Amino acid sequence: MRKFSTILIIAGLVIALYPAVNRYIEQREEARLMAELEEQLTQMELERETVEAYQELQEMFTAYDEEEQGFEASPEEIRPAEEGALLGSLEIPAIDAKMPVVQGASDHNLKTAAALLDGTSPIGSIGNAAIAAHRSHTYGRFFNRLNEVKLGDTIHITTPEETYVYRVYEIKVVEPTDLSVLNRNSRDKVVTLITCDPIYVASHRLIIHGVMVESEEEENDQTTATAGF
């Protein structure tokens, strides 16, 4: 009899608590769906921002080529990068290139630095950080010698927090409309360098992809292996 009473009590509790438990489960699912929707909307906005920034490069690359070929910009047009835009510096030892990196590939930012495209991943994080610079006609300036980079070369990006080292794993020339170079990466920390190609024309894009070397020891090991020691 006591066992039967216990069963009745438990059954009563289950019946009494069911609506509350059910509401809790529904609220959790609703919150999950809303968070997922918000994440999707944020991702779509970032992708739209990235595509717009990439497409605007063509006009800026073309205008820069015209200036370099004799249509010089006035001093008023050559302004410092926007305040607060400086992210760090980028160095490619193999081609003796070093330059500042700023946030936002605006026309006047690209006159004085390489620029991280808005909407792409932050430097040093998982994803694809796209950095553009002009293919200056001055030897060694900006990405003038980027075509000399080879597979296995390193890209060093120094921020106030840390120096990140990337190893080049892919080099290609694409149409300006090829957005695949901006594909997001959910696993690796990738940097993508972008400039016009060939020099003087800007009809295509020279793309350099690098993946982060996770430690200085790993970088040294790979450098030694490449050297054949």
CSV table of C-alpha atoms in Angstrom, one decimal:
chain,number,residue,atom,x,y,z
A,1,MET,CA,0.0,0.0,0.0
A,2,ARG,CA,2.8,2.3,0.9
A,3,LYS,CA,4.5,1.6,-2.4
A,4,PHE,CA,1.3,2.4,-4.3
A,5,SER,CA,1.0,5.7,-2.4
A,6,THR,CA,4.6,6.6,-3.3
A,7,ILE,CA,3.9,5.9,-7.0
A,8,LEU,CA,0.8,8.1,-6.8
A,9,ILE,CA,2.8,10.9,-5.2
A,10,ILE,CA,5.5,10.7,-7.9
A,11,ALA,CA,2.9,10.6,-10.6
A,12,GLY,CA,1.2,13.6,-9.2
A,13,LEU,CA,4.5,15.5,-9.1
A,14,VAL,CA,5.3,14.6,-12.7
A,15,ILE,CA,1.8,15.8,-13.8
A,16,ALA,CA,2.2,19.0,-11.7
A,17,LEU,CA,5.7,19.8,-13.0
A,18,TYR,CA,5.2,18.8,-16.6
A,19,PRO,CA,3.9,22.3,-17.8
A,20,ALA,CA,6.8,24.1,-16.1
A,21,VAL,CA,9.4,21.7,-17.5
A,22,ASN,CA,7.8,21.8,-20.9
A,23,ARG,CA,7.9,25.6,-20.8
A,24,TYR,CA,11.5,25.6,-19.8
A,25,ILE,CA,12.4,23.3,-22.7
A,26,GLU,CA,10.5,25.4,-25.1
A,27,GLN,CA,12.1,28.6,-23.9
A,28,ARG,CA,15.6,27.1,-24.2
A,29,GLU,CA,14.8,26.0,-27.8
A,30,GLU,CA,13.4,29.4,-28.6
A,31,ALA,CA,16.5,31.1,-27.2
A,32,ARG,CA,18.7,28.7,-29.2
A,33,LEU,CA,16.9,29.5,-32.4
A,34,MET,CA,17.0,33.2,-31.8
A,35,ALA,CA,20.8,33.1,-31.1
A,36,GLU,CA,21.3,31.0,-34.3
A,37,LEU,CA,19.3,33.5,-36.3
A,38,GLU,CA,21.2,36.4,-34.9
A,39,GLU,CA,24.5,34.7,-35.7
A,40,GLN,CA,23.3,34.0,-39.3
A,41,LEU,CA,22.3,37.7,-39.7
A,42,THR,CA,25.7,38.8,-38.3
A,43,GLN,CA,27.5,36.5,-40.7
A,44,MET,CA,25.5,37.7,-43.7
A,45,GLU,CA,26.3,41.3,-42.8
A,46,LEU,CA,30.0,40.5,-42.5
A,47,GLU,CA,29.9,38.7,-45.8
A,48,ARG,CA,28.1,41.6,-47.5
A,49,GLU,CA,30.7,44.0,-46.0
A,50,THR,CA,33.6,41.9,-47.1
A,51,VAL,CA,32.3,41.5,-50.7
A,52,GLU,CA,31.7,45.3,-51.0
A,53,ALA,CA,35.2,46.0,-49.7
A,54,TYR,CA,36.7,43.5,-52.1
A,55,GLN,CA,34.8,44.8,-55.1
A,56,GLU,CA,35.8,48.4,-54.4
A,57,LEU,CA,39.5,47.4,-54.6
A,58,GLN,CA,39.3,47.2,-58.4
A,59,GLU,CA,38.4,50.9,-58.7
A,60,MET,CA,41.1,51.9,-56.2
A,61,PHE,CA,43.8,49.7,-57.9
A,62,THR,CA,43.0,51.2,-61.3
A,63,ALA,CA,43.1,54.8,-60.0
A,64,TYR,CA,46.4,54.1,-58.2
A,65,ASP,CA,47.9,52.8,-61.4
A,66,GLU,CA,46.9,56.0,-63.3
A,67,GLU,CA,48.5,58.1,-60.6
A,68,GLU,CA,51.7,56.1,-60.7
A,69,GLN,CA,51.8,56.5,-64.5
A,70,GLY,CA,51.8,60.3,-64.3
A,71,PHE,CA,48.5,61.4,-62.9
A,72,GLU,CA,49.9,62.3,-59.5
A,73,ALA,CA,47.6,62.9,-56.5
A,74,SER,CA,47.6,66.3,-54.9
A,75,PRO,CA,49.0,66.7,-51.4
A,76,GLU,CA,45.5,67.1,-50.1
A,77,GLU,CA,44.6,63.7,-51.3
A,78,ILE,CA,47.6,62.0,-49.6
A,79,ARG,CA,46.4,62.0,-46.0
A,80,PRO,CA,47.5,59.9,-43.0
A,81,ALA,CA,45.5,56.8,-42.3
A,82,GLU,CA,42.4,57.3,-40.2
A,83,GLU,CA,43.1,57.8,-36.5
A,84,GLY,CA,42.9,54.5,-34.6
A,85,ALA,CA,43.1,52.5,-37.8
A,86,LEU,CA,46.7,51.2,-37.2
A,87,LEU,CA,46.7,47.5,-36.5
A,88,GLY,CA,50.4,46.7,-36.7
A,89,SER,CA,53.0,45.9,-39.4
A,90,LEU,CA,53.4,43.3,-42.1
A,91,GLU,CA,56.8,41.9,-43.1
A,92,ILE,CA,57.8,39.4,-45.8
A,93,PRO,CA,61.5,38.7,-45.3
A,94,ALA,CA,61.9,36.8,-48.6
A,95,ILE,CA,61.2,40.0,-50.6
A,96,ASP,CA,62.5,42.5,-48.0
A,97,ALA,CA,59.0,44.0,-47.7
A,98,LYS,CA,57.8,45.8,-44.6
A,99,MET,CA,54.8,48.1,-44.2
A,100,PRO,CA,52.1,49.3,-41.7
A,101,VAL,CA,48.8,47.5,-41.7
A,102,VAL,CA,45.6,49.5,-41.0
A,103,GLN,CA,41.9,48.7,-40.7
A,104,GLY,CA,39.8,49.3,-43.7
A,105,ALA,CA,40.8,49.4,-47.4
A,106,SER,CA,39.8,52.9,-48.1
A,107,ASP,CA,41.4,54.9,-50.9
A,108,HIS,CA,43.5,57.1,-48.7
A,109,ASN,CA,44.5,54.2,-46.3
A,110,LEU,CA,45.9,52.3,-49.3
A,111,LYS,CA,48.1,55.2,-50.3
A,112,THR,CA,50.1,54.8,-47.1
A,113,ALA,CA,49.7,51.2,-45.9
A,114,ALA,CA,48.4,47.7,-46.4
A,115,ALA,CA,44.8,47.4,-45.2
A,116,LEU,CA,42.7,44.6,-43.6
A,117,LEU,CA,39.5,44.4,-45.5
A,118,ASP,CA,36.4,45.2,-43.4
A,119,GLY,CA,34.3,42.2,-42.6
A,120,THR,CA,37.2,39.7,-42.8
A,121,SER,CA,38.6,37.9,-39.7
A,122,PRO,CA,40.9,39.7,-37.2
A,123,ILE,CA,44.6,39.1,-37.6
A,124,GLY,CA,45.7,36.1,-35.6
A,125,SER,CA,42.3,34.5,-35.2
A,126,ILE,CA,40.7,31.5,-36.8
A,127,GLY,CA,39.3,32.4,-40.2
A,128,ASN,CA,40.6,34.4,-43.2
A,129,ALA,CA,42.2,37.8,-42.6
A,130,ALA,CA,42.3,39.5,-46.1
A,131,ILE,CA,45.0,42.2,-46.5
A,132,ALA,CA,45.2,44.3,-49.6
A,133,ALA,CA,48.0,46.7,-50.8
A,134,HIS,CA,48.9,48.4,-54.0
A,135,ARG,CA,51.3,46.9,-56.4
A,136,SER,CA,53.4,50.1,-56.3
A,137,HIS,CA,55.5,50.9,-59.3
A,138,THR,CA,58.4,51.8,-56.9
A,139,TYR,CA,60.6,48.8,-56.5
A,140,GLY,CA,60.1,47.2,-53.1
A,141,ARG,CA,57.3,49.4,-52.0
A,142,PHE,CA,54.1,47.8,-50.6
A,143,PHE,CA,53.3,44.6,-52.7
A,144,ASN,CA,55.5,45.6,-55.6
A,145,ARG,CA,57.5,42.4,-55.4
A,146,LEU,CA,54.7,40.1,-54.2
A,147,ASN,CA,55.0,38.1,-57.4
A,148,GLU,CA,58.5,36.9,-56.1
A,149,VAL,CA,57.0,35.2,-53.1
A,150,LYS,CA,57.3,31.4,-53.2
A,151,LEU,CA,55.6,28.5,-51.5
A,152,GLY,CA,57.0,28.1,-48.0
A,153,ASP,CA,58.0,31.7,-47.5
A,154,THR,CA,56.8,33.4,-44.3
A,155,ILE,CA,54.6,36.4,-43.6
A,156,HIS,CA,55.1,38.1,-40.3
A,157,ILE,CA,52.4,40.4,-38.9
A,158,THR,CA,53.2,42.2,-35.7
A,159,THR,CA,50.4,43.8,-33.5
A,160,PRO,CA,50.7,45.4,-30.1
A,161,GLU,CA,49.8,42.0,-28.6
A,162,GLU,CA,51.9,39.5,-30.6
A,163,THR,CA,53.8,38.6,-33.7
A,164,TYR,CA,52.0,36.1,-35.9
A,165,VAL,CA,53.9,34.1,-38.5
A,166,TYR,CA,52.1,32.6,-41.5
A,167,ARG,CA,53.6,30.2,-44.0
A,168,VAL,CA,52.6,30.5,-47.7
A,169,TYR,CA,50.8,27.5,-49.0
A,170,GLU,CA,49.1,28.8,-52.2
A,171,ILE,CA,49.8,31.4,-54.8
A,172,LYS,CA,47.4,32.2,-57.7
A,173,VAL,CA,46.2,34.8,-60.1
A,174,VAL,CA,42.4,35.3,-60.3
A,175,GLU,CA,39.8,37.4,-61.9
A,176,PRO,CA,38.7,40.5,-59.9
A,177,THR,CA,35.2,38.9,-59.6
A,178,ASP,CA,36.5,35.7,-58.0
A,179,LEU,CA,35.2,35.9,-54.4
A,180,SER,CA,36.5,32.4,-53.5
A,181,VAL,CA,39.7,34.0,-52.2
A,182,LEU,CA,37.6,35.4,-49.3
A,183,ASN,CA,36.2,32.0,-48.3
A,184,ARG,CA,35.9,31.8,-44.5
A,185,ASN,CA,37.8,29.2,-42.6
A,186,SER,CA,36.4,27.6,-39.5
A,187,ARG,CA,39.4,25.6,-38.6
A,188,ASP,CA,42.7,27.3,-39.5
A,189,LYS,CA,44.2,30.8,-39.0
A,190,VAL,CA,44.7,32.0,-42.6
A,191,VAL,CA,45.9,35.3,-44.0
A,192,THR,CA,45.2,36.3,-47.7
A,193,LEU,CA,47.4,38.9,-49.4
A,194,ILE,CA,45.7,40.7,-52.3
A,195,THR,CA,47.2,43.0,-55.0
A,196,CYS,CA,46.7,43.8,-58.6
A,197,ASP,CA,48.3,41.8,-61.4
A,198,PRO,CA,50.1,42.3,-63.8
A,199,ILE,CA,51.8,45.4,-62.6
A,200,TYR,CA,50.7,48.6,-64.5
A,201,VAL,CA,47.4,47.0,-65.6
A,202,ALA,CA,45.3,45.7,-62.6
A,203,SER,CA,43.3,43.4,-64.8
A,204,HIS,CA,43.6,40.5,-62.4
A,205,ARG,CA,44.4,39.8,-58.7
A,206,LEU,CA,47.6,38.2,-57.3
A,207,ILE,CA,46.6,36.1,-54.3
A,208,ILE,CA,48.9,34.8,-51.6
A,209,HIS,CA,47.4,32.4,-49.0
A,210,GLY,CA,49.3,31.7,-45.8
A,211,VAL,CA,48.4,29.6,-42.7
A,212,MET,CA,49.6,30.4,-39.3
A,213,VAL,CA,52.7,28.6,-37.9
A,214,GLU,CA,51.5,27.9,-34.3
A,215,SER,CA,54.9,28.3,-32.6
A,216,GLU,CA,58.4,29.6,-33.2
A,217,GLU,CA,59.8,26.1,-32.8
A,218,GLU,CA,57.5,24.8,-35.6
A,219,GLU,CA,58.6,27.7,-37.8
A,220,ASN,CA,62.3,26.9,-37.1
A,221,ASP,CA,61.7,23.1,-37.8
A,222,GLN,CA,60.0,23.8,-41.1
A,223,THR,CA,62.7,26.3,-42.1
A,224,THR,CA,65.4,23.8,-41.4
A,225,ALA,CA,63.6,21.1,-43.4
A,226,THR,CA,63.1,23.5,-46.3
A,227,ALA,CA,66.9,24.3,-46.2
A,228,GLY,CA,67.7,20.6,-46.5
A,229,PHE,CA,69.5,20.2,-43.2
